[in-house]
Amino acid sequence: MDNPLSIMSVSVAVLLAAVTVSGCCSGETESKETVVPNVRTAVAESIGTTRTVSYPGRLQAARDVNLSFRVAGPVAAVHFREGQHVNRGDTLAEIEERDYAVQLAATTAQYEQVKAEAGRVIELSDRGSATQNDYDKARYGLEQITALYHAHQNALNDTKMLAPFDGYVQQVLFEAGETVGAGMPVITLISDGAPIVKVDIPAADFVNIDRTVRSWCTVDVFPDRTFELRLIDITKKANLNQLFTARYALLPAADGTMPNPGISAGVCIEYRTDDEASVSIPATALFEENGQSCVWVVTPENTVTRRHVTAGILDRDGNARIMSGLKAGETIVSAGTRSLKEGAQVKILPGKSSTNPGNLL
């Protein structure tokens, strides 16, 4: 009779062997099923031999002035308020003219008296009946009172503040009844023409300003429009931050849109470089290996190969400038670079479509 323990031991051994064989077969099956990674791709686009830089700027009125009276006195009236449009020559405000009118009246009377006396002396001199000394006194006295007469005339006229150009009242600093001194700002006026854009440019780009190909700006309130810029002038001395201030004339958008002064703008300047033709790729395509920038280049067989490249600056759209190592038209992996190996087969995911606008799949 067989020993029950021996039979049980044999059965357990057979089961373990079967499990072992099954596990080995299963591992071999899984190893044969290679997982192909999904990636997104992009095509390297040529950007020629130009470089585009962008800086924050600010729109300002072409003319922004603080107007003041040339004479002192109490403000009699302010005829325009903030935001109102004025035309050149409009009377913006007035100083009480009483004292200046009295002053001019007294000077006028004296002027008429001296003018009459000088006329008689000059007439006698022409006849030879007056001395040279009398003639000189009469002539110089008339010139002196004439100058004083015109000065008091001007003082009376200066009690009215006139608009020097067409524009808008930005701020009224004094009201009627308040006394102001000569030269104190009373009204701030801005021009109603196209604004200008001021931007600070670092020295590295200042030296290339003469190579500018195109300049433009964008503003947040009109995100779908661009505004061309024309350089007016640029300072020749850097400020304490080593920046040079440039002023640009702002041209209207294609549809005539013109932004208002005071808002921020993104200024873009494109200029020629001495570099060889370079390309632009998404910055996400770059990865680092042994301190060098690399990309995965996709072959026609949908395999990838590592390529060392020389990367330049990033633009505001998140694209990297590749100076060398990549040609325009080559396809590179833009997403999924970390899971790849040299020569690996990849599956390219479709690009953006109307049913997948966010590239979520």
Short mmCIF file of C-alpha atoms in Angstrom, two decimals:
data_model
loop_
_atom_site.label_atom_id
_atom_site.label_comp_id
_atom_site.label_asym_id
_atom_site.label_seq_id
_atom_site.Cartn_x
_atom_site.Cartn_y
_atom_site.Cartn_z
CA MET A 1 0.00 0.00 0.00
CA ASP A 2 1.36 3.34 -1.00
CA ASN A 3 2.27 5.91 1.64
CA PRO A 4 -0.29 8.77 1.61
CA LEU A 5 2.39 11.35 2.46
CA SER A 6 4.51 10.31 -0.51
CA ILE A 7 1.54 10.58 -2.86
CA MET A 8 0.76 14.10 -1.52
CA SER A 9 4.37 15.25 -1.95
CA VAL A 10 4.40 14.10 -5.57
CA SER A 11 1.13 15.93 -6.27
CA VAL A 12 2.44 19.20 -4.82
CA ALA A 13 5.60 18.92 -6.88
CA VAL A 14 3.61 18.38 -10.06
CA LEU A 15 1.44 21.44 -9.34
CA LEU A 16 4.43 23.66 -8.64
CA ALA A 17 6.06 22.56 -11.86
CA ALA A 18 2.91 23.35 -13.79
CA VAL A 19 2.65 26.81 -12.25
CA THR A 20 6.31 27.47 -13.02
CA VAL A 21 5.93 26.43 -16.66
CA SER A 22 2.76 28.53 -16.98
CA GLY A 23 4.50 31.58 -15.53
CA CYS A 24 7.45 31.21 -17.88
CA CYS A 25 5.20 30.97 -20.89
CA SER A 26 3.19 33.99 -19.80
CA GLY A 27 6.36 36.12 -19.37
CA GLU A 28 7.57 35.13 -22.80
CA THR A 29 4.21 36.16 -24.28
CA GLU A 30 4.28 39.57 -22.58
CA SER A 31 7.88 40.24 -23.62
CA LYS A 32 6.89 39.66 -27.19
CA GLU A 33 4.18 42.37 -26.96
CA THR A 34 6.21 45.62 -27.30
CA VAL A 35 4.43 48.81 -26.18
CA VAL A 36 4.76 51.58 -28.81
CA PRO A 37 4.83 55.02 -27.12
CA ASN A 38 2.47 57.76 -28.29
CA VAL A 39 4.07 61.10 -29.18
CA ARG A 40 3.13 64.40 -30.68
CA THR A 41 5.24 65.91 -33.41
CA ALA A 42 6.00 69.29 -34.95
CA VAL A 43 7.76 70.41 -38.08
CA ALA A 44 10.80 72.68 -37.82
CA GLU A 45 9.92 76.01 -39.46
CA SER A 46 12.46 78.24 -41.11
CA ILE A 47 12.78 81.74 -39.63
CA GLY A 48 15.58 82.89 -41.92
CA THR A 49 18.27 85.24 -40.67
CA THR A 50 16.13 87.54 -38.54
CA ARG A 51 15.51 87.62 -34.83
CA THR A 52 12.47 88.95 -33.00
CA VAL A 53 12.61 90.32 -29.47
CA SER A 54 9.75 91.65 -27.36
CA TYR A 55 9.58 94.12 -24.50
CA PRO A 56 6.87 95.76 -22.42
CA GLY A 57 5.96 99.28 -23.51
CA ARG A 58 3.42 101.98 -22.75
CA LEU A 59 1.22 104.11 -24.97
CA GLN A 60 1.49 107.86 -24.38
CA ALA A 61 -0.10 110.88 -25.97
CA ALA A 62 2.07 112.47 -28.63
CA ARG A 63 1.80 115.75 -26.70
CA ASP A 64 1.08 115.91 -22.98
CA VAL A 65 1.52 119.38 -21.49
CA ASN A 66 0.78 121.23 -18.26
CA LEU A 67 -0.68 124.63 -19.14
CA SER A 68 -0.22 127.64 -16.87
CA PHE A 69 -0.89 131.38 -16.86
CA ARG A 70 1.96 133.79 -17.51
CA VAL A 71 0.48 136.17 -14.93
CA ALA A 72 -0.68 135.66 -11.35
CA GLY A 73 -4.11 136.19 -9.88
CA PRO A 74 -7.38 134.54 -8.88
CA VAL A 75 -8.94 132.13 -11.38
CA ALA A 76 -12.09 133.73 -12.78
CA ALA A 77 -13.43 130.74 -14.75
CA VAL A 78 -12.57 127.27 -16.06
CA HIS A 79 -14.46 126.63 -19.30
CA PHE A 80 -13.62 122.95 -19.91
CA ARG A 81 -13.69 119.87 -17.71
CA GLU A 82 -11.78 116.55 -17.75
CA GLY A 83 -12.38 114.48 -20.83
CA GLN A 84 -13.78 117.31 -22.96
CA HIS A 85 -12.38 117.92 -26.43
CA VAL A 86 -10.90 121.31 -27.25
CA ASN A 87 -9.77 122.95 -30.46
CA ARG A 88 -6.64 125.01 -30.91
CA GLY A 89 -7.30 128.59 -29.79
CA ASP A 90 -10.20 127.77 -27.45
CA THR A 91 -10.17 129.68 -24.14
CA LEU A 92 -9.66 127.05 -21.47
CA ALA A 93 -9.60 129.25 -18.36
CA GLU A 94 -9.32 132.91 -17.32
CA ILE A 95 -7.61 134.95 -14.62
CA GLU A 96 -9.47 137.89 -13.08
CA GLU A 97 -8.48 140.73 -15.43
CA ARG A 98 -9.54 143.74 -13.32
CA ASP A 99 -6.09 144.77 -12.09
CA TYR A 100 -4.48 144.19 -15.46
CA ALA A 101 -7.14 146.24 -17.23
CA VAL A 102 -6.60 149.17 -14.84
CA GLN A 103 -2.85 148.89 -15.31
CA LEU A 104 -3.20 148.97 -19.07
CA ALA A 105 -5.55 151.96 -18.94
CA ALA A 106 -3.02 153.98 -16.94
CA THR A 107 -0.20 153.00 -19.26
CA THR A 108 -2.32 153.84 -22.30
CA ALA A 109 -2.92 157.37 -21.05
CA GLN A 110 0.78 157.87 -20.36
CA TYR A 111 1.64 156.40 -23.73
CA GLU A 112 -0.67 158.80 -25.56
CA GLN A 113 0.80 161.77 -23.65
CA VAL A 114 4.41 160.85 -24.33
CA LYS A 115 3.60 160.04 -27.94
CA ALA A 116 2.09 163.48 -28.49
CA GLU A 117 4.99 165.29 -26.78
CA ALA A 118 7.58 163.28 -28.66
CA GLY A 119 5.78 164.00 -31.91
CA ARG A 120 6.04 167.74 -31.35
CA VAL A 121 9.73 167.56 -30.43
CA ILE A 122 10.53 165.40 -33.46
CA GLU A 123 8.67 167.84 -35.71
CA LEU A 124 10.64 170.78 -34.27
CA SER A 125 13.85 168.84 -34.74
CA ASP A 126 13.01 168.28 -38.40
CA ARG A 127 12.65 172.09 -38.75
CA GLY A 128 15.94 172.65 -36.95
CA SER A 129 14.27 174.27 -33.93
CA ALA A 130 15.10 171.57 -31.33
CA THR A 131 18.42 170.48 -29.93
CA GLN A 132 19.82 167.03 -30.42
CA ASN A 133 19.47 166.39 -26.70
CA ASP A 134 15.74 167.21 -26.76
CA TYR A 135 15.30 164.97 -29.78
CA ASP A 136 17.07 162.01 -28.12
CA LYS A 137 15.02 162.38 -24.91
CA ALA A 138 11.78 162.45 -26.87
CA ARG A 139 12.67 159.47 -29.04
CA TYR A 140 13.97 157.26 -26.21
CA GLY A 141 11.10 158.23 -23.94
CA LEU A 142 8.62 157.24 -26.64
CA GLU A 143 10.36 153.87 -27.14
CA GLN A 144 10.31 153.21 -23.40
CA ILE A 145 6.62 153.94 -22.90
CA THR A 146 5.77 152.01 -26.08
CA ALA A 147 7.51 148.89 -24.69
CA LEU A 148 5.70 149.28 -21.37
CA TYR A 149 2.39 149.77 -23.16
CA HIS A 150 2.84 146.53 -25.15
CA ALA A 151 3.94 144.64 -22.00
CA HIS A 152 0.74 145.62 -20.19
CA GLN A 153 -1.30 144.75 -23.25
CA ASN A 154 0.28 141.29 -23.24
CA ALA A 155 -0.35 140.90 -19.50
CA LEU A 156 -4.05 141.59 -20.04
CA ASN A 157 -4.16 139.12 -22.92
CA ASP A 158 -2.36 136.51 -20.79
CA THR A 159 -5.27 136.43 -18.36
CA LYS A 160 -6.85 134.02 -20.88
CA MET A 161 -5.42 130.52 -21.31
CA LEU A 162 -5.68 129.32 -24.92
CA ALA A 163 -5.41 125.74 -26.15
CA PRO A 164 -2.12 125.36 -28.09
CA PHE A 165 -3.40 122.33 -30.08
CA ASP A 166 -6.43 120.11 -30.60
CA GLY A 167 -6.83 117.61 -27.79
CA TYR A 168 -8.55 116.59 -24.59
CA VAL A 169 -8.49 118.04 -21.09
CA GLN A 170 -6.80 115.42 -18.93
CA GLN A 171 -6.88 117.19 -15.57
CA VAL A 172 -8.01 120.50 -14.02
CA LEU A 173 -5.76 121.39 -11.08
CA PHE A 174 -7.37 124.67 -9.93
CA GLU A 175 -10.95 125.85 -9.72
CA ALA A 176 -12.55 129.30 -10.01
CA GLY A 177 -11.78 131.49 -6.99
CA GLU A 178 -8.38 129.95 -6.26
CA THR A 179 -5.33 132.16 -6.67
CA VAL A 180 -2.49 130.89 -8.82
CA GLY A 181 1.01 132.14 -9.43
CA ALA A 182 2.62 132.70 -12.79
CA GLY A 183 3.86 129.43 -14.21
CA MET A 184 1.82 127.17 -11.90
CA PRO A 185 0.19 124.26 -13.82
CA VAL A 186 -3.58 124.73 -14.02
CA ILE A 187 -4.77 122.37 -16.79
CA THR A 188 -3.20 119.24 -18.27
CA LEU A 189 -3.90 118.81 -21.99
CA ILE A 190 -3.17 115.80 -24.22
CA SER A 191 -3.23 115.76 -28.00
CA ASP A 192 -5.95 113.88 -29.84
CA GLY A 193 -3.71 112.47 -32.57
CA ALA A 194 -2.12 109.03 -32.75
CA PRO A 195 -0.31 108.11 -29.52
CA ILE A 196 3.32 107.13 -29.32
CA VAL A 197 4.86 104.05 -27.70
CA LYS A 198 7.79 104.30 -25.28
CA VAL A 199 9.88 101.21 -24.62
CA ASP A 200 13.18 100.53 -22.83
CA ILE A 201 15.65 98.51 -24.88
CA PRO A 202 18.75 96.74 -23.45
CA ALA A 203 22.20 97.53 -24.81
CA ALA A 204 22.47 94.15 -26.60
CA ASP A 205 19.56 95.10 -28.85
CA PHE A 206 20.29 98.82 -28.97
CA VAL A 207 23.42 98.14 -31.03
CA ASN A 208 21.23 96.36 -33.62
CA ILE A 209 18.52 99.00 -33.85
CA ASP A 210 19.76 100.06 -37.30
CA ARG A 211 19.14 96.50 -38.54
CA THR A 212 15.45 96.62 -37.73
CA VAL A 213 13.28 94.95 -40.35
CA ARG A 214 9.90 95.53 -38.74
CA SER A 215 8.44 96.81 -35.46
CA TRP A 216 4.92 96.29 -34.15
CA CYS A 217 2.98 96.08 -30.91
CA THR A 218 -0.09 94.44 -29.44
CA VAL A 219 -2.44 95.58 -26.68
CA ASP A 220 -4.64 93.48 -24.43
CA VAL A 221 -7.83 95.38 -25.26
CA PHE A 222 -7.46 94.43 -28.95
CA PRO A 223 -5.97 90.90 -28.80
CA ASP A 224 -6.75 90.13 -32.45
CA ARG A 225 -5.00 93.20 -33.90
CA THR A 226 -1.43 94.33 -34.42
CA PHE A 227 -0.22 97.91 -34.76
CA GLU A 228 2.80 98.79 -36.84
CA LEU A 229 5.43 101.06 -35.28
CA ARG A 230 7.79 103.61 -36.78
CA LEU A 231 10.87 104.66 -34.82
CA ILE A 232 10.88 108.37 -33.93
CA ASP A 233 14.02 108.58 -31.81
CA ILE A 234 16.07 106.72 -29.23
CA THR A 235 18.27 108.01 -26.44
CA LYS A 236 22.02 107.73 -26.98
CA LYS A 237 22.82 107.32 -23.29
CA ALA A 238 21.74 104.37 -21.14
CA ASN A 239 19.91 105.00 -17.89
CA LEU A 240 20.91 103.52 -14.52
CA ASN A 241 19.38 100.17 -15.55
CA GLN A 242 21.52 100.07 -18.71
CA LEU A 243 18.43 100.59 -20.89
CA PHE A 244 17.88 102.94 -23.81
CA THR A 245 14.46 104.60 -24.20
CA ALA A 246 12.95 104.51 -27.68
CA ARG A 247 9.87 106.34 -28.93
CA TYR A 248 7.75 104.85 -31.71
CA ALA A 249 4.92 106.37 -33.71
CA LEU A 250 1.87 104.10 -33.57
CA LEU A 251 0.05 103.41 -36.84
CA PRO A 252 -3.63 102.36 -36.85
CA ALA A 253 -4.60 98.72 -37.36
CA ALA A 254 -5.83 97.53 -40.76
CA ASP A 255 -9.43 98.28 -39.77
CA GLY A 256 -8.58 101.76 -38.47
CA THR A 257 -8.59 100.84 -34.79
CA MET A 258 -6.45 103.10 -32.60
CA PRO A 259 -5.84 102.35 -28.89
CA ASN A 260 -5.94 105.14 -26.30
CA PRO A 261 -2.90 106.51 -24.44
CA GLY A 262 -2.06 105.21 -21.00
CA ILE A 263 -2.40 101.47 -21.62
CA SER A 264 0.36 98.87 -21.71
CA ALA A 265 1.60 97.29 -24.92
CA GLY A 266 3.84 94.42 -25.98
CA VAL A 267 6.46 95.77 -28.38
CA CYS A 268 8.08 93.38 -30.88
CA ILE A 269 11.18 94.27 -32.87
CA GLU A 270 12.49 92.09 -35.69
CA TYR A 271 15.99 92.73 -36.97
CA ARG A 272 18.53 91.08 -39.24
CA THR A 273 21.27 88.89 -37.78
CA ASP A 274 24.54 87.48 -39.08
CA ASP A 275 23.52 83.92 -38.16
CA GLU A 276 22.95 81.21 -40.71
CA ALA A 277 19.35 80.37 -41.52
CA SER A 278 17.77 78.98 -38.36
CA VAL A 279 14.53 77.20 -37.53
CA SER A 280 11.86 77.43 -34.86
CA ILE A 281 10.44 74.50 -32.89
CA PRO A 282 8.30 74.17 -29.75
CA ALA A 283 10.44 74.53 -26.63
CA THR A 284 8.87 71.32 -25.28
CA ALA A 285 10.78 69.36 -27.92
CA LEU A 286 14.12 70.13 -26.27
CA PHE A 287 15.74 67.92 -23.65
CA GLU A 288 19.21 67.83 -22.19
CA GLU A 289 21.77 65.04 -22.36
CA ASN A 290 25.27 65.36 -20.94
CA GLY A 291 24.88 69.14 -20.83
CA GLN A 292 23.84 69.39 -24.48
CA SER A 293 20.48 70.33 -25.97
CA CYS A 294 18.89 67.52 -27.97
CA VAL A 295 15.73 66.70 -29.92
CA TRP A 296 14.20 63.46 -31.17
CA VAL A 297 13.98 63.48 -34.96
CA VAL A 298 11.25 61.28 -36.45
CA THR A 299 12.28 59.20 -39.48
CA PRO A 300 9.92 58.24 -42.34
CA GLU A 301 9.63 54.79 -40.70
CA ASN A 302 8.24 56.42 -37.53
CA THR A 303 11.34 55.69 -35.49
CA VAL A 304 13.24 58.30 -33.54
CA THR A 305 16.89 59.28 -33.51
CA ARG A 306 18.63 61.60 -31.09
CA ARG A 307 20.06 64.84 -32.55
CA HIS A 308 22.29 67.39 -30.80
CA VAL A 309 21.26 70.99 -31.57
CA THR A 310 22.31 74.53 -30.67
CA ALA A 311 19.36 76.33 -29.14
CA GLY A 312 18.88 80.09 -28.99
CA ILE A 313 16.32 82.26 -27.25
CA LEU A 314 12.66 81.51 -26.61
CA ASP A 315 10.01 83.73 -28.14
CA ARG A 316 6.79 84.87 -26.46
CA ASP A 317 4.85 81.99 -28.10
CA GLY A 318 6.95 79.31 -26.40
CA ASN A 319 9.05 78.42 -29.46
CA ALA A 320 12.81 77.91 -29.38
CA ARG A 321 15.20 79.21 -32.00
CA ILE A 322 17.55 76.44 -33.23
CA MET A 323 20.76 77.86 -34.61
CA SER A 324 22.27 74.60 -35.89
CA GLY A 325 21.69 70.84 -35.98
CA LEU A 326 18.21 70.93 -37.52
CA LYS A 327 16.85 71.79 -40.94
CA ALA A 328 13.54 73.31 -41.92
CA GLY A 329 10.94 70.67 -42.71
CA GLU A 330 12.31 67.99 -40.40
CA THR A 331 9.79 66.39 -38.02
CA ILE A 332 10.63 66.30 -34.33
CA VAL A 333 8.89 64.98 -31.22
CA SER A 334 7.23 67.86 -29.37
CA ALA A 335 5.58 65.92 -26.54
CA GLY A 336 6.53 62.58 -24.96
CA THR A 337 10.30 62.95 -25.23
CA ARG A 338 11.18 61.49 -21.80
CA SER A 339 9.99 57.94 -22.51
CA LEU A 340 11.91 57.48 -25.78
CA LYS A 341 15.07 55.57 -26.62
CA GLU A 342 17.34 55.65 -29.63
CA GLY A 343 15.72 53.88 -32.59
CA ALA A 344 12.39 53.34 -30.81
CA GLN A 345 9.24 52.93 -32.84
CA VAL A 346 6.63 55.61 -32.06
CA LYS A 347 2.97 56.20 -32.74
CA ILE A 348 2.21 59.74 -33.86
CA LEU A 349 -0.95 61.22 -32.38
CA PRO A 350 -3.15 63.31 -34.67
CA GLY A 351 -2.99 67.10 -34.40
CA LYS A 352 -5.67 69.56 -33.37
CA SER A 353 -9.07 69.04 -34.99
CA SER A 354 -12.53 70.58 -34.79
CA THR A 355 -13.68 67.72 -32.51
CA ASN A 356 -10.56 67.84 -30.36
CA PRO A 357 -9.65 71.53 -30.10
CA GLY A 358 -7.79 71.16 -26.85
CA ASN A 359 -5.63 68.20 -27.90
CA LEU A 360 -6.94 66.24 -24.94
CA LEU A 361 -6.67 62.83 -26.61
#
